[in-house]
Every structure is written in C-alpha cells, then in structure tokens.
Amino acid sequence: MKAHVTAHKDYTVSRIDDRLYGAFLEHLGRAVYTGIYEPGHPTADENGFRGDVLELVRALNVPVVRYPGGNFVSAYNWEDGIGPREDRPVRLDLAWHTSETNEVGIHEFADWCQAAGTEMMLAVNLGSRGLDAARNFLEYCNHPGGSYWSDLRAKNGRREPWDVKLWCLGNEMDGPWQVGHKDAHEYGKLAAETAKAMRAFDKSLELVVCGSSHSDMPTYPEWERVVLEHTYEVVDHVSLHMYFRNPEKNTANYLALNHKLDRYIGTVASAINYVKGKKRSKRDVYISFDEWNVWYHSNKKDRAILDGGNGWPLAPGLLEDIYNFEDVLQVGCILNTFIRRSDVVKIGCIAQLVNVIAPIMTERGGPAWRQTIYYPYYFASIHGRGTALNLLVDCPGYDSDHDDNVPYVDVSGVHNEEEGTLTFFLVNRHGTEAIDVEVRLQGFAGGTVIDHQVMTHTDLEAVNTTANQQNVRPHSGSGARVADGALAASLPAYSYQMIRVRL
Ligand code: AHR
C-alpha cells in the first residue's frame, strides 16, 4: 500500500504552544504518595521526592502540570495542605473513597515542580466551595507579602510568591459524579464571578473554564455555549477531557477514535466562535485539553475500592492501567490530532503522570519504569515543538464506527525553524500491510534524515512490567531517506514512527 503526503513550508496550522505537552497529577491512588513522594525510598531526596521518578519526568520536559485534581479538587480544602505536617488533618476523599493525609500540599507540590523543571497549573474548588476559597488560595500563592494569606505563606516557609498564572475554575462541573455538580447556568455564573474576582487581583491570569467531561455527555455541546455566554469575556480557555477505551478489542474502531476527538475539538471551536460572534467580542478563547489518555484496563479491578468495599484506604493502587503496544498507536494518533488542531488547542495534559493512568509506574520501595505510552508522549514533547504543518494526505482508508474513510496512515508534521528541522510522527493503522509513505517537501531546501525511531511489536497486547521494563520500546529505524525533494519511508503494519529531517 502507498500513501502520499504533501508538506509545504508556508502551509501551516499554527505555532504550537509548548503547553500542548503538559501533564496532570491528582491526589488519587498512588500518584502522589509512592508516586512522586515516598520518603525513605532509596532514591528519595531530602524532601521525600523520588529521584527515579523525577529523572523520568525531567526527561519528558513536561512544560506544565495540572494539580491537585480532577474529581479530588471538588471537595478539597487547600488550607489542609499548609503549615506544619503534624497539624495537617486526615480527610476522607469523597471522589475516590480513600483517605488523604495532606502530607503533600501546595508547598510540597511547588517544590516538586521546581525539581522537575515544570510550571504549575492549579485548580480551585468550585464544587463544595467557591469564590472565597479561590481568591484566598490565589492570594496565598501569588501575593508578594503584607496581607493575611501571603504572610501566612511566608510563615510557612515560602517568602517569594509562586506567581502561578494558569488556573482552572473547578473540574468537570457538568458531571453528575462531581461533588457540587451544577447545571450550565449555575456553573457559568459561579465561574464568571470567580474569574472576575481572580482578575481583580491580577488581570494577567490565564483562566480555564470547564467544558464537557466528554463528548457523549447529554449536555454537550450546549454546555459550552451556555457556560461561555456567562464567561466569555473573563476566561481564556475551555477545558475538555476525553478518555479512550477498547474493551471490545476492536483495534480498527479503537484507532479511529481520534476522529471522534477531532470532531469534538471542531464542535467546541465552533461553540467558541458562535459566542464570540454573538458577543461581538474581539478576544479569543482557546481549548485546554487538560485530561486525555487511555483509561479502561483497570476499571474492573478498581470497582471494590470505589464502591467503598475497602473502607477508606490510604493511597491504594487505583486506576493503574498497564498499557500495551496497541495503546502506543492510540497515544500517537491522539498527539497527532492535537498537533493538527494546535490552532485551537493550546494546552494539553496527559492524564495522569505517575501510577494513575500514567506513562510512569512505580513500585513502593522498588523501581520506577516507563510504560509503553511513555514513548510517543516523549517523542512529541521533545521533538513536537515549533510550527504545525497543514499536511495534505492521500492514503487509502477504512470505515469505522466513528468515521468513514479513516486513512490507514495518521500523520502530523512539525517545522522547527530555530533548529532547522522537520519532524513527522506517523502511525500505520493497518494490521497486516506495510505502507510506503512519500512526503513531498515543498518550499524546504534539501534535507537529511537525522533520527528515525520505530515502535512495532508482534503482540498488540504486549506490556512493560517491573520484571520486563524494555519489552515495548523504540528502536532505531532504517531506510528512511530524503531524495529529490521527498522523504520516503516504509511503515510496517501496526507501527509508530518518528522521523526527523535536518534541513
Ligand atoms: O483522571 C481521572 C479522573 O477523570 C479525574 O479525576 C476526573 O476529572 C476525570 O473524570
């Protein structure tokens, strides 16, 4: 099978916001406790942060981490996580039916972000709380000093403000499962008033308002219209979430799901434009896709804890999906979609970062290792920065439950002018046929392949484990070359590839 792709230097989508490659870390399961934080672990530093995890996170060059939830934030008192550790209360976490010791709070998370080389994206609780708790939290984090909350921060050991610019106005407020769930009008009004108060403190904040939890929600996309009509002039991004699943083991349908994702983004972009037009507004609002990943492998196992059958355990294993090779292809397709829609999607957060539906897994007292999906996320984060190209793709396709004529090759391209490189991320969705791809490079002078990484496996269900951490990993590819103004490569059946060209 053959595929023809055209890349033209001037035919671009957008400059990619580096924050497209962000991540999410929630007080959930073992994400925080025994994930990033485990005092006594052989690699732990003086703050109790696991050095092995920090190393894997630093390698990803994660630009931003959303915290502390997720569903958790909707019943969270941020004040529980400040002050002397011995005075911090143990609380029942209603979202995940567990106990929260509050050993890690905003100070510890900020220290961890500094060690990891990333920025904070904080969420305020608009479920069980509201505007008042949000404005106090903001003052605690960002005011230099001389006020009640900023002086308390200094007393708790941090004189300099953190000056966090990116804030989420609650989490998934459209979801009936959310503590303090609201309808679109109730939430829209609360979000607008909270945003107004936060902006009264600092006009330069970037605020993210809750959109839909997923595109099958009965309130979608009316939710976006109503919420934006309340908030358009005071927010910068609409938050969207989507999780991908394949319980039926139908690979063709599974790998077409990014077409549903693409439609979701397009529909919400239309809702944004509709409200912009209706309000005769000059400002732009973008999409923050701040929860996305594969999530289904652990569903059955988690039921007992979530139903309360185990009482209120401390940091139990929850949402510990073990990813397989098929999920590599899925994550490659998802990231390609974000790159192709980087004109409207400015922030993306893989959900989550450690242990909980995560690219990085740990064992209590033991090693940390890379799940299969670590790699496509790694390649996109490291090499997917620059300008997204608007590629013309001519490739045979197949019909799926989510779309017809889904091309067998899913591809995105990024031009990094500073580095003088072109990077292509390609997935072959065909299960039995290799595909010869030719990418015509128009408007670019010359080029040499400088890096070619391939992921294939004989078993779609192959996973990495503590005992076999290298089972699914990239290998250097061969055969990709640039000649006569075109890049040529062969994609084996069910494969992921990254090809980089120096111009
Ligand atoms: O990431 C796991 C959960 O998924 C988050 O807490 C919630 O926002 C979403 O439903």
CSV table of C-alpha atoms in Angstrom, one decimal, residues 134 159 235 263 278 292 295 308 341-342:
chain,number,residue,atom,x,y,z
A,134,ALA,CA,-10.5,30.5,45.3
A,159,ARG,CA,8.6,34.2,51.3
A,235,VAL,CA,-11.7,33.3,30.6
A,263,ARG,CA,-14.9,16.3,15.8
A,278,LYS,CA,-22.8,36.8,19.5
A,292,TRP,CA,-6.7,12.8,27.9
A,295,TRP,CA,-8.3,4.5,30.6
A,308,GLY,CA,-16.4,1.6,49.4
A,341,ARG,CA,-5.5,21.2,15.9
A,342,SER,CA,-2.9,23.4,17.6
